């Protein structure tokens, strides 16, 4: 049928342009809904316009990619829109936890009092939205500035979820001075931003480690040094460890963030068996002890997200807690 051919063309064009499918044509909308009812398409955004994607294609996308696909489709229909929130975070490539994506899209508006979630579209008030606006070539979207993206993350997210975004931004060359200047320009309560600037560190290796450090700080443990290189005196092998606490009583506590991927992804294990990976980890721990570590803590992403398992491990290892995390 002609309509089916037209819809097939819409789907193909959308995927080539890395965006979702939509149409303002009534017949094509009916065809899209019919294909969604059959399971061939997914309705991924119920707004104006409604957005669809091929089911298998959508399943192969990461949450940031899905957010950008929705944003590109909406930008095509609403070219005046300027995007913020996780759209901007994803477009700039800042590290963040994927579970933060909830299917909503954030745009900025100069209309006051608009910080409300209306269905799947969030409006964020910005008095002069054109001043920090930038056209981002890689994503094809109009975005708020990187500095403003970080300020919004500090306001909207818990400290531990905002820290990975700040760490990553610093590693990409965004300066603390630029972020602080944005706070002054917009005359906001910047205590949350400055707390993040105090602890942000571009040397963090990935978002998982940043999340772990943010959780450690939130739970009032002494802030660790990160990415510390130590040398095994027996083998002369250098090891870079994720977190280190050197305490006044001479103890040295090391903590290692172990992503589960390390044990199940052949790319992470160099196709070695789990037993080989565990044996190598044990040998590494022995080397760290010879280098001066008195306690070694291993924790996972699940430990960090659930908080209590990480807290118990750190307390058991003797990591001190401080009076305040501010």
PDB file of C-alpha atoms in Angstrom, residues 93-224:
ATOM      1  CA  UNK A  93      29.400  13.174  26.131  1.00  0.00           C
ATOM      2  CA  UNK A  94      29.547  13.748  29.883  1.00  0.00           C
ATOM      3  CA  UNK A  95      29.677  10.554  31.935  1.00  0.00           C
ATOM      4  CA  UNK A  96      26.503   9.799  33.875  1.00  0.00           C
ATOM      5  CA  UNK A  97      24.439   6.873  35.144  1.00  0.00           C
ATOM      6  CA  UNK A  98      22.119   5.561  32.461  1.00  0.00           C
ATOM      7  CA  UNK A  99      19.280   4.822  34.868  1.00  0.00           C
ATOM      8  CA  UNK A 100      18.759   8.589  35.163  1.00  0.00           C
ATOM      9  CA  UNK A 101      17.091   8.542  31.736  1.00  0.00           C
ATOM     10  CA  UNK A 102      13.362   8.322  32.362  1.00  0.00           C
ATOM     11  CA  UNK A 103      12.020   8.963  28.873  1.00  0.00           C
ATOM     12  CA  UNK A 104      11.517  12.687  29.466  1.00  0.00           C
ATOM     13  CA  UNK A 105      13.023  15.494  27.424  1.00  0.00           C
ATOM     14  CA  UNK A 106      14.147  18.835  28.879  1.00  0.00           C
ATOM     15  CA  UNK A 107      13.913  22.138  27.023  1.00  0.00           C
ATOM     16  CA  UNK A 108      14.618  25.634  28.292  1.00  0.00           C
ATOM     17  CA  UNK A 109      12.118  28.455  28.096  1.00  0.00           C
ATOM     18  CA  UNK A 110      12.033  32.152  28.916  1.00  0.00           C
ATOM     19  CA  UNK A 111       8.528  31.777  30.388  1.00  0.00           C
ATOM     20  CA  UNK A 112       8.759  32.200  34.156  1.00  0.00           C
ATOM     21  CA  UNK A 113       7.586  29.543  36.588  1.00  0.00           C
ATOM     22  CA  UNK A 114       7.850  26.657  34.148  1.00  0.00           C
ATOM     23  CA  UNK A 115       9.763  24.094  36.199  1.00  0.00           C
ATOM     24  CA  UNK A 116       7.001  21.544  35.880  1.00  0.00           C
ATOM     25  CA  UNK A 117       6.866  18.168  34.220  1.00  0.00           C
ATOM     26  CA  UNK A 118       4.110  18.071  31.635  1.00  0.00           C
ATOM     27  CA  UNK A 119       3.789  14.497  30.413  1.00  0.00           C
ATOM     28  CA  UNK A 120       7.202  13.709  28.937  1.00  0.00           C
ATOM     29  CA  UNK A 121       8.379  17.265  28.347  1.00  0.00           C
ATOM     30  CA  UNK A 122      10.152  19.232  31.066  1.00  0.00           C
ATOM     31  CA  UNK A 123      10.429  23.008  30.845  1.00  0.00           C
ATOM     32  CA  UNK A 124      13.316  24.748  32.617  1.00  0.00           C
ATOM     33  CA  UNK A 125      13.154  28.493  33.132  1.00  0.00           C
ATOM     34  CA  UNK A 126      16.072  30.495  31.773  1.00  0.00           C
ATOM     35  CA  UNK A 127      15.568  34.284  31.623  1.00  0.00           C
ATOM     36  CA  UNK A 128      17.841  34.811  28.602  1.00  0.00           C
ATOM     37  CA  UNK A 129      17.922  31.436  26.909  1.00  0.00           C
ATOM     38  CA  UNK A 130      19.674  32.759  23.793  1.00  0.00           C
ATOM     39  CA  UNK A 131      22.763  33.946  25.683  1.00  0.00           C
ATOM     40  CA  UNK A 132      24.226  30.511  26.551  1.00  0.00           C
ATOM     41  CA  UNK A 133      22.693  28.713  23.580  1.00  0.00           C
ATOM     42  CA  UNK A 134      25.035  26.818  21.267  1.00  0.00           C
ATOM     43  CA  UNK A 135      24.505  24.758  18.146  1.00  0.00           C
ATOM     44  CA  UNK A 136      26.155  21.422  18.797  1.00  0.00           C
ATOM     45  CA  UNK A 137      27.445  20.102  15.490  1.00  0.00           C
ATOM     46  CA  UNK A 138      27.909  16.491  16.568  1.00  0.00           C
ATOM     47  CA  UNK A 139      24.321  16.044  17.746  1.00  0.00           C
ATOM     48  CA  UNK A 140      22.701  18.597  15.456  1.00  0.00           C
ATOM     49  CA  UNK A 141      20.869  20.123  18.407  1.00  0.00           C
ATOM     50  CA  UNK A 142      20.599  23.575  19.949  1.00  0.00           C
ATOM     51  CA  UNK A 143      21.797  23.161  23.524  1.00  0.00           C
ATOM     52  CA  UNK A 144      22.413  25.198  26.624  1.00  0.00           C
ATOM     53  CA  UNK A 145      26.120  25.787  27.214  1.00  0.00           C
ATOM     54  CA  UNK A 146      28.303  23.107  28.846  1.00  0.00           C
ATOM     55  CA  UNK A 147      28.696  25.275  31.957  1.00  0.00           C
ATOM     56  CA  UNK A 148      24.942  25.796  32.226  1.00  0.00           C
ATOM     57  CA  UNK A 149      24.428  22.051  31.730  1.00  0.00           C
ATOM     58  CA  UNK A 150      26.593  21.425  34.791  1.00  0.00           C
ATOM     59  CA  UNK A 151      24.780  24.034  36.853  1.00  0.00           C
ATOM     60  CA  UNK A 152      21.440  22.419  35.975  1.00  0.00           C
ATOM     61  CA  UNK A 153      22.825  18.978  36.901  1.00  0.00           C
ATOM     62  CA  UNK A 154      23.934  20.320  40.277  1.00  0.00           C
ATOM     63  CA  UNK A 155      20.469  21.728  40.932  1.00  0.00           C
ATOM     64  CA  UNK A 156      18.455  18.758  39.679  1.00  0.00           C
ATOM     65  CA  UNK A 157      20.506  15.714  40.746  1.00  0.00           C
ATOM     66  CA  UNK A 158      21.771  14.295  44.007  1.00  0.00           C
ATOM     67  CA  UNK A 159      25.432  15.069  44.663  1.00  0.00           C
ATOM     68  CA  UNK A 160      26.626  11.544  43.933  1.00  0.00           C
ATOM     69  CA  UNK A 161      24.874  11.451  40.550  1.00  0.00           C
ATOM     70  CA  UNK A 162      26.047  14.933  39.564  1.00  0.00           C
ATOM     71  CA  UNK A 163      29.706  14.282  40.446  1.00  0.00           C
ATOM     72  CA  UNK A 164      30.372  11.948  37.464  1.00  0.00           C
ATOM     73  CA  UNK A 165      29.072  14.660  35.133  1.00  0.00           C
ATOM     74  CA  UNK A 166      31.381  17.247  36.699  1.00  0.00           C
ATOM     75  CA  UNK A 167      34.408  14.922  36.688  1.00  0.00           C
ATOM     76  CA  UNK A 168      33.844  14.090  33.040  1.00  0.00           C
ATOM     77  CA  UNK A 169      33.316  17.721  32.052  1.00  0.00           C
ATOM     78  CA  UNK A 170      36.588  18.760  33.686  1.00  0.00           C
ATOM     79  CA  UNK A 171      38.373  15.937  31.865  1.00  0.00           C
ATOM     80  CA  UNK A 172      36.963  17.329  28.605  1.00  0.00           C
ATOM     81  CA  UNK A 173      38.383  20.785  29.298  1.00  0.00           C
ATOM     82  CA  UNK A 174      35.459  22.593  30.937  1.00  0.00           C
ATOM     83  CA  UNK A 175      36.935  24.851  33.616  1.00  0.00           C
ATOM     84  CA  UNK A 176      35.793  25.346  37.173  1.00  0.00           C
ATOM     85  CA  UNK A 177      36.104  29.089  36.615  1.00  0.00           C
ATOM     86  CA  UNK A 178      33.646  28.934  33.716  1.00  0.00           C
ATOM     87  CA  UNK A 179      31.136  26.980  35.756  1.00  0.00           C
ATOM     88  CA  UNK A 180      31.460  29.384  38.699  1.00  0.00           C
ATOM     89  CA  UNK A 181      31.010  32.362  36.372  1.00  0.00           C
ATOM     90  CA  UNK A 182      27.746  30.858  35.130  1.00  0.00           C
ATOM     91  CA  UNK A 183      26.463  30.720  38.708  1.00  0.00           C
ATOM     92  CA  UNK A 184      27.270  34.389  39.260  1.00  0.00           C
ATOM     93  CA  UNK A 185      25.658  35.387  35.957  1.00  0.00           C
ATOM     94  CA  UNK A 186      22.356  33.699  36.768  1.00  0.00           C
ATOM     95  CA  UNK A 187      22.334  34.749  40.427  1.00  0.00           C
ATOM     96  CA  UNK A 188      21.303  31.352  41.711  1.00  0.00           C
ATOM     97  CA  UNK A 189      21.968  29.606  45.005  1.00  0.00           C
ATOM     98  CA  UNK A 190      25.271  28.081  43.993  1.00  0.00           C
ATOM     99  CA  UNK A 191      26.096  26.187  47.212  1.00  0.00           C
ATOM    100  CA  UNK A 192      25.355  22.853  45.499  1.00  0.00           C
ATOM    101  CA  UNK A 193      27.474  23.812  42.504  1.00  0.00           C
ATOM    102  CA  UNK A 194      30.430  24.921  44.593  1.00  0.00           C
ATOM    103  CA  UNK A 195      30.301  21.756  46.667  1.00  0.00           C
ATOM    104  CA  UNK A 196      30.606  19.763  43.448  1.00  0.00           C
ATOM    105  CA  UNK A 197      33.434  21.996  42.226  1.00  0.00           C
ATOM    106  CA  UNK A 198      35.228  21.394  45.506  1.00  0.00           C
ATOM    107  CA  UNK A 199      35.229  17.634  45.021  1.00  0.00           C
ATOM    108  CA  UNK A 200      35.231  17.284  41.215  1.00  0.00           C
ATOM    109  CA  UNK A 201      38.389  15.674  39.852  1.00  0.00           C
ATOM    110  CA  UNK A 202      39.215  15.188  36.181  1.00  0.00           C
ATOM    111  CA  UNK A 203      41.479  12.249  37.060  1.00  0.00           C
ATOM    112  CA  UNK A 204      38.510   9.983  37.770  1.00  0.00           C
ATOM    113  CA  UNK A 205      38.747   7.100  35.326  1.00  0.00           C
ATOM    114  CA  UNK A 206      35.028   6.565  34.628  1.00  0.00           C
ATOM    115  CA  UNK A 207      31.515   7.400  35.732  1.00  0.00           C
ATOM    116  CA  UNK A 208      31.251   4.371  37.987  1.00  0.00           C
ATOM    117  CA  UNK A 209      34.275   5.416  40.011  1.00  0.00           C
ATOM    118  CA  UNK A 210      32.952   8.984  40.204  1.00  0.00           C
ATOM    119  CA  UNK A 211      29.611   7.702  41.473  1.00  0.00           C
ATOM    120  CA  UNK A 212      31.424   5.606  44.069  1.00  0.00           C
ATOM    121  CA  UNK A 213      33.475   8.586  45.250  1.00  0.00           C
ATOM    122  CA  UNK A 214      30.353  10.726  45.406  1.00  0.00           C
ATOM    123  CA  UNK A 215      28.613   8.088  47.508  1.00  0.00           C
ATOM    124  CA  UNK A 216      31.641   7.837  49.808  1.00  0.00           C
ATOM    125  CA  UNK A 217      31.575  11.611  50.313  1.00  0.00           C
ATOM    126  CA  UNK A 218      27.793  11.693  50.806  1.00  0.00           C
ATOM    127  CA  UNK A 219      28.095   9.005  53.477  1.00  0.00           C
ATOM    128  CA  UNK A 220      30.594  11.195  55.344  1.00  0.00           C
ATOM    129  CA  UNK A 221      33.703   9.085  54.857  1.00  0.00           C
ATOM    130  CA  UNK A 222      37.085  10.734  54.554  1.00  0.00           C
ATOM    131  CA  UNK A 223      37.626  11.730  50.927  1.00  0.00           C
ATOM    132  CA  UNK A 224      40.085   9.326  49.282  1.00  0.00           C
TER     133      UNK A 224
END
